[in-house]
PDB file of C-alpha atoms and ligand atoms in Angstrom:
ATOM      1  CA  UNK A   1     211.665 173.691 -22.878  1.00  0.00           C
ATOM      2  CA  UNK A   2     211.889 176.755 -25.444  1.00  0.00           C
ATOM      3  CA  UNK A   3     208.147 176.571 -25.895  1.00  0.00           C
ATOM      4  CA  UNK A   4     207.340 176.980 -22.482  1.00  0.00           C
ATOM      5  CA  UNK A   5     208.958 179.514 -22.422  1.00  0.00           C
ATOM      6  CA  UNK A   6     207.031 181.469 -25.091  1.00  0.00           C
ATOM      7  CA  UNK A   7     203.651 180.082 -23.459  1.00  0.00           C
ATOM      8  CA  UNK A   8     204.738 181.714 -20.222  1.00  0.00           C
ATOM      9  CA  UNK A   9     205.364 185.088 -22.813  1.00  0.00           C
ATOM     10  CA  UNK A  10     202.107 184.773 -24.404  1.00  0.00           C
ATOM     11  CA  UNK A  11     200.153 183.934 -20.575  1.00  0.00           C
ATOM     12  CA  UNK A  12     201.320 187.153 -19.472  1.00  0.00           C
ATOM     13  CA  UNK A  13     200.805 189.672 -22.439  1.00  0.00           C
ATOM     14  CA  UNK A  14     197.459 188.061 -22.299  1.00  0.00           C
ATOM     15  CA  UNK A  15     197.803 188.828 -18.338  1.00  0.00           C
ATOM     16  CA  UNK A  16     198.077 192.311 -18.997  1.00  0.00           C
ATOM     17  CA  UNK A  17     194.474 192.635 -20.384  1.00  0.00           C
ATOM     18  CA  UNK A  18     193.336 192.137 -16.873  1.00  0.00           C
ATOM     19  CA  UNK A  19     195.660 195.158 -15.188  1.00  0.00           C
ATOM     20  CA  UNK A  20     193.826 197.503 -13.202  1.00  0.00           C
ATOM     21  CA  UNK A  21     195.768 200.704 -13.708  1.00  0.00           C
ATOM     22  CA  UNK A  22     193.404 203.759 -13.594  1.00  0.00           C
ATOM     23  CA  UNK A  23     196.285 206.001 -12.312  1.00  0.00           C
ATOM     24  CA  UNK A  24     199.322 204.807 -14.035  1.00  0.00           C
ATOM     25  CA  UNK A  25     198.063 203.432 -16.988  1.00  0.00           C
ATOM     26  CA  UNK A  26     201.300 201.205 -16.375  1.00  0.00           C
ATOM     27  CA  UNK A  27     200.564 197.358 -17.462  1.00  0.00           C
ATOM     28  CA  UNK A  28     202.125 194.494 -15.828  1.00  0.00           C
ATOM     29  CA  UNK A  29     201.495 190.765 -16.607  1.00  0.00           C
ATOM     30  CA  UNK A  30     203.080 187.687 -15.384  1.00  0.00           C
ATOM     31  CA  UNK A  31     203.078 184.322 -16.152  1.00  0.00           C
ATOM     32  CA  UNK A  32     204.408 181.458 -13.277  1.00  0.00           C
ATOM     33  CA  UNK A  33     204.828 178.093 -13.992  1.00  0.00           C
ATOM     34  CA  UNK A  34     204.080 175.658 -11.028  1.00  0.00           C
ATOM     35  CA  UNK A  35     206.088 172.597 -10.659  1.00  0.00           C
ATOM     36  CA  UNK A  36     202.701 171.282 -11.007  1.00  0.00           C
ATOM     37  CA  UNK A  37     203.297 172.329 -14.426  1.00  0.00           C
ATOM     38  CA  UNK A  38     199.965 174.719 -14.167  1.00  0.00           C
ATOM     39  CA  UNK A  39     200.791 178.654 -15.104  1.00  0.00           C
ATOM     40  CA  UNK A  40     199.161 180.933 -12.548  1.00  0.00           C
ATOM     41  CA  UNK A  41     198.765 184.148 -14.383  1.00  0.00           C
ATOM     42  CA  UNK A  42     198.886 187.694 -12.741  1.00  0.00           C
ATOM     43  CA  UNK A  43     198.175 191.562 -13.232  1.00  0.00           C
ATOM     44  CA  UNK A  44     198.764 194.831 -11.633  1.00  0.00           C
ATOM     45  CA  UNK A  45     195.985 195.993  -9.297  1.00  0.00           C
ATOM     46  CA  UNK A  46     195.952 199.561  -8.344  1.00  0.00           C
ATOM     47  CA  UNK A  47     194.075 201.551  -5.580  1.00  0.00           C
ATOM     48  CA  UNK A  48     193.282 205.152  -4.938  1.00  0.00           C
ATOM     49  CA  UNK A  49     195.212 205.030  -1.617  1.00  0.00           C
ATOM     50  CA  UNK A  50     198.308 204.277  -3.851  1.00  0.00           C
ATOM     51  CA  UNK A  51     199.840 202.180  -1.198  1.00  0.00           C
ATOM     52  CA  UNK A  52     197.718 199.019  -1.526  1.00  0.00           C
ATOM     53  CA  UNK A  53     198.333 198.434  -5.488  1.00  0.00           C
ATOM     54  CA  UNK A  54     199.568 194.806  -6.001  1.00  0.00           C
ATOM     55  CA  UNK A  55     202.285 193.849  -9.247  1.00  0.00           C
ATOM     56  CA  UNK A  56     201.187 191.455 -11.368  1.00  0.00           C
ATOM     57  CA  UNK A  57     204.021 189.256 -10.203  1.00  0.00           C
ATOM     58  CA  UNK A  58     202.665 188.928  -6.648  1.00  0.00           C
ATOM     59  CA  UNK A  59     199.200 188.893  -7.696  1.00  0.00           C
ATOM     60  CA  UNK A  60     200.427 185.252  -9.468  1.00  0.00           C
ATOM     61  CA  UNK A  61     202.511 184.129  -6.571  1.00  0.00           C
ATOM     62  CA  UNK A  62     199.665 184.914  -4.355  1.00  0.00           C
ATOM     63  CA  UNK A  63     197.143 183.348  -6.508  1.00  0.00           C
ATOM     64  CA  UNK A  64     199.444 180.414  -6.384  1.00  0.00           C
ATOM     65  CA  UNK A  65     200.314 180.116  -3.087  1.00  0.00           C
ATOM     66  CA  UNK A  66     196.488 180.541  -1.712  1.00  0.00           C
ATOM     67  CA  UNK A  67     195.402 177.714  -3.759  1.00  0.00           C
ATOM     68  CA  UNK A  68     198.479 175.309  -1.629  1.00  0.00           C
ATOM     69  CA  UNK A  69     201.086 175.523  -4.657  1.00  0.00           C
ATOM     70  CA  UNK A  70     204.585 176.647  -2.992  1.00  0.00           C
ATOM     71  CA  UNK A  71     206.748 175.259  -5.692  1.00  0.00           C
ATOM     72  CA  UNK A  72     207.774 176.841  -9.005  1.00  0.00           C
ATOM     73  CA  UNK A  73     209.969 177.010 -11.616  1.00  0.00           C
ATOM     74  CA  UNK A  74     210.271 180.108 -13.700  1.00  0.00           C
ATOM     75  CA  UNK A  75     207.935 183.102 -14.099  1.00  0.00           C
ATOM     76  CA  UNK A  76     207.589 185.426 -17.103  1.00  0.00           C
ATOM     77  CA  UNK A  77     207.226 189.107 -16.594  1.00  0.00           C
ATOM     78  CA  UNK A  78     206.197 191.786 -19.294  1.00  0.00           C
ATOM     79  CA  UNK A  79     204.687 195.411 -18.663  1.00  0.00           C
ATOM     80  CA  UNK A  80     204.940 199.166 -20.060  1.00  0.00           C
ATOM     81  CA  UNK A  81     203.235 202.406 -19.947  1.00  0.00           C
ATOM     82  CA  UNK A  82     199.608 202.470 -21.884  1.00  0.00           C
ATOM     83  CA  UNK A  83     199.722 199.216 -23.316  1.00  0.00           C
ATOM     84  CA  UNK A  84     202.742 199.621 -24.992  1.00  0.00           C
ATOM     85  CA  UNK A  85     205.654 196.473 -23.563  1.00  0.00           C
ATOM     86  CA  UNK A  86     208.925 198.004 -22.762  1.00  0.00           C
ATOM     87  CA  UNK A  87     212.032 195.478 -24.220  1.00  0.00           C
ATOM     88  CA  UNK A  88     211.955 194.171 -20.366  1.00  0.00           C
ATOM     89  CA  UNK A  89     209.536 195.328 -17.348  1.00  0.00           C
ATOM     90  CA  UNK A  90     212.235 194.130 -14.289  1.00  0.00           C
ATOM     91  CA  UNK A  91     210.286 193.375 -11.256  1.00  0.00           C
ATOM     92  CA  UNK A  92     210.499 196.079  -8.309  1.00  0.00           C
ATOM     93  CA  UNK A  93     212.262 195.028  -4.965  1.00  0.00           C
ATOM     94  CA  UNK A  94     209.048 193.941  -3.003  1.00  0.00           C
ATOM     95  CA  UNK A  95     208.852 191.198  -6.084  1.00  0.00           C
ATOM     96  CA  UNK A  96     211.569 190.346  -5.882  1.00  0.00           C
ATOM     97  CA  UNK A  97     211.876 189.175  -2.280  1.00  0.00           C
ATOM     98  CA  UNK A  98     208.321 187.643  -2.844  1.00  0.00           C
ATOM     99  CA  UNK A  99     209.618 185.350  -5.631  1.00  0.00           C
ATOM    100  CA  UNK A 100     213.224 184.498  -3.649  1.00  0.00           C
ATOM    101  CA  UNK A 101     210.680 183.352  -1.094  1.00  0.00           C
ATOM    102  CA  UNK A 102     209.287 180.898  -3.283  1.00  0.00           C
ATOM    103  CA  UNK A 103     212.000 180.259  -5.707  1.00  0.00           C
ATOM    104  CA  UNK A 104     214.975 178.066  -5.863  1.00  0.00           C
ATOM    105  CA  UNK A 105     218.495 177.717  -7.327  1.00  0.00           C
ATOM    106  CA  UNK A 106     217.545 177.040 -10.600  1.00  0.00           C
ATOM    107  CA  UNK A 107     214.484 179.362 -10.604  1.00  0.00           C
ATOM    108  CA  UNK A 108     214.340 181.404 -13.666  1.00  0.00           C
ATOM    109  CA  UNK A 109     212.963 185.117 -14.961  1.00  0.00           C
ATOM    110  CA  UNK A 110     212.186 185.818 -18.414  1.00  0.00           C
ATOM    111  CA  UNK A 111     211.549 189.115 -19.421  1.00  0.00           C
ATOM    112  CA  UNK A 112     211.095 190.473 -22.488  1.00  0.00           C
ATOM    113  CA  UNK A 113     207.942 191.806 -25.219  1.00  0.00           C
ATOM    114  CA  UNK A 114     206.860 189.122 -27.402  1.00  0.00           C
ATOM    115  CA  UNK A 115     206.766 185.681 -27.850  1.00  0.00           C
ATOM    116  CA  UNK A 116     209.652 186.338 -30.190  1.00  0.00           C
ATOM    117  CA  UNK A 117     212.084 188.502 -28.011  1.00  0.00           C
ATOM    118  CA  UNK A 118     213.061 187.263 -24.466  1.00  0.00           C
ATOM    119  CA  UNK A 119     215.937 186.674 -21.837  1.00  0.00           C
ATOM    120  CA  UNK A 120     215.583 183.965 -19.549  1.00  0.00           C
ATOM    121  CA  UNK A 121     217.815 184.927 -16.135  1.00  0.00           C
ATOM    122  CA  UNK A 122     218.900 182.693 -13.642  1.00  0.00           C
ATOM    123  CA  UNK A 123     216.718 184.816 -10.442  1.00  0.00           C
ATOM    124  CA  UNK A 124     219.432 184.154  -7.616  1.00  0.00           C
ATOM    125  CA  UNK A 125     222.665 184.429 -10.114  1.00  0.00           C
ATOM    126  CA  UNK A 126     221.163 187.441 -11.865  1.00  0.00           C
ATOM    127  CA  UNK A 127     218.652 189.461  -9.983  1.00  0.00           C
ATOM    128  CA  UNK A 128     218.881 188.824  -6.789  1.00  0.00           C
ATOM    129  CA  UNK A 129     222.278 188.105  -6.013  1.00  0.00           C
ATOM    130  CA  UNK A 130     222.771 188.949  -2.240  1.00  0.00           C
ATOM    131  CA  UNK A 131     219.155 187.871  -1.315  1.00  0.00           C
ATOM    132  CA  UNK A 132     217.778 187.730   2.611  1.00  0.00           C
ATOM    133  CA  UNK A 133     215.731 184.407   2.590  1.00  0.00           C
ATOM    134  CA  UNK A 134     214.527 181.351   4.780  1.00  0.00           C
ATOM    135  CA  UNK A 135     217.979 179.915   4.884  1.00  0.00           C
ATOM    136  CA  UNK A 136     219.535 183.255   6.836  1.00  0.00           C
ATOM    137  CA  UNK A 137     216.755 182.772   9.389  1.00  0.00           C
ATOM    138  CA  UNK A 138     218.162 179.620  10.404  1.00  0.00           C
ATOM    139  CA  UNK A 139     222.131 180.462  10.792  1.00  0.00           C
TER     140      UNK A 139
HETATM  141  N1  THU B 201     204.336 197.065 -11.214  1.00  0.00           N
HETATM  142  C1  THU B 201     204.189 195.709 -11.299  1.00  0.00           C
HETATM  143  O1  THU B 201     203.074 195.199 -11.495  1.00  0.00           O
HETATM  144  N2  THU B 201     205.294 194.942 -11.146  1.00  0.00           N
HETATM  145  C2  THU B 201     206.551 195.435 -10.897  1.00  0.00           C
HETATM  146  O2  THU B 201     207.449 194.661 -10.577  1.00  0.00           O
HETATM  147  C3  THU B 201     206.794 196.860 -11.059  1.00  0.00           C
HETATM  148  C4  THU B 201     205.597 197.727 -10.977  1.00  0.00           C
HETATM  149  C5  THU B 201     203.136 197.909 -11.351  1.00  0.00           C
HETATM  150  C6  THU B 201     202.703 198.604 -10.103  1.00  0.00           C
HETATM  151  C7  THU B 201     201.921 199.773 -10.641  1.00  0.00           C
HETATM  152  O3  THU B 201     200.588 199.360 -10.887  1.00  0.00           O
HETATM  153  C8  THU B 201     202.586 200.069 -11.984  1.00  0.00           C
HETATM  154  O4  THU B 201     203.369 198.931 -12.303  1.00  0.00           O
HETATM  155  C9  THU B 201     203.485 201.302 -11.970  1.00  0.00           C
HETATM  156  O5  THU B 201     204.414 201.220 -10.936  1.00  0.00           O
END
C-alpha cells in the first residue's frame, strides 16, 4: 500500500513533463489510480482564451472516465511554478467537485514533491468536507 503510493508520486512528477503551460509556466501532474488498479495520468492544458485551460487532475479523471472507468481510489497531485514542486499543489475548487463526483468515502489525496515527502488525506474528511454531490440530488 505505501508503494503505491510513491508510484502514484513518481506517475505524476513524470505527468508534469507533459503540462502545457505557455502562460503560466505553472506545472501540474496527477496520478489516479483506478479500482482497475490502472493509473490514468494527467497534466495542465492551457489556452490563449484563458478560460478553456484544463488541471491536470481533470485531464486524468477525464481521461479515465472517457475510456468507461468511473471507479477510483486515490489520486496523487503535485505542481509549482517553472518546474519547480511546491511542498503540496492543493487542487482548485472545480477539481475538487470533479473528483467528489467520482470519489468515495475512503477516497484519498496525496500531495506532496517527491517520492520521499507526501500526505495522504482522506478527500471527503479533509478537503472537501461539506461537498454538493449525487447523493443531495436525490433527498
Ligand atoms: N492547475 C491545475 O492543473 N490544477 C489545480 O488544481 C490548480 C491549477 C493549473 C491550471 C493552470 O494551468 C495553472 O495550474 C495555474 O493556475
Amino acid at each position: 500500500m505505501e508503494n503505491i503510493n510513491k508510484l502514484l508520486m513518481k506517475k505524476a512528477i513524470e505527468a508534469t513533463k507533459f503540462s502545457y503551460v505557455p502562460y503560466s509556466e505553472f506545472t501540474v501532474g496527477a496520478a489516479l489510480l483506478g479500482k482497475n488498479g490502472i493509473i490514468y495520468t494527467g497534466c495542465n492544458i492551457e489556452n490563449a482564451s484563458y478560460t478553456p485551460t484544463n488541471c491536470a487532475e481533470r485531464t486524468a479523471i477525464f481521461k479515465a472516465v472517457s475510456e468507461g472507468i468511473t471507479e477510483f481510489s486515490k489520486i496523487a497531485v503535485v505542481g509549482g511554478p517553472k518546474r519547480n514542486l511546491l511542498e503540496q499543489c492543493p487542487p482548485c475548487g472545480v477539481c475538487r467537485q470533479v473528483i467528489a463526483e467520482f470519489a468515495d468515502k475512503d477516497f484519498e489525496l496525496i500531495l506532496g514533491d517527491s517520492e520521499e515527502n507526501f500526505v495522504v488525506y482522506n478527500f471527503f474528511e479533509e478537503v472537501l468536507p461539506l461537498s454538493f454531490t449525487k447523493k443531495d440530488l436525490k433527498k
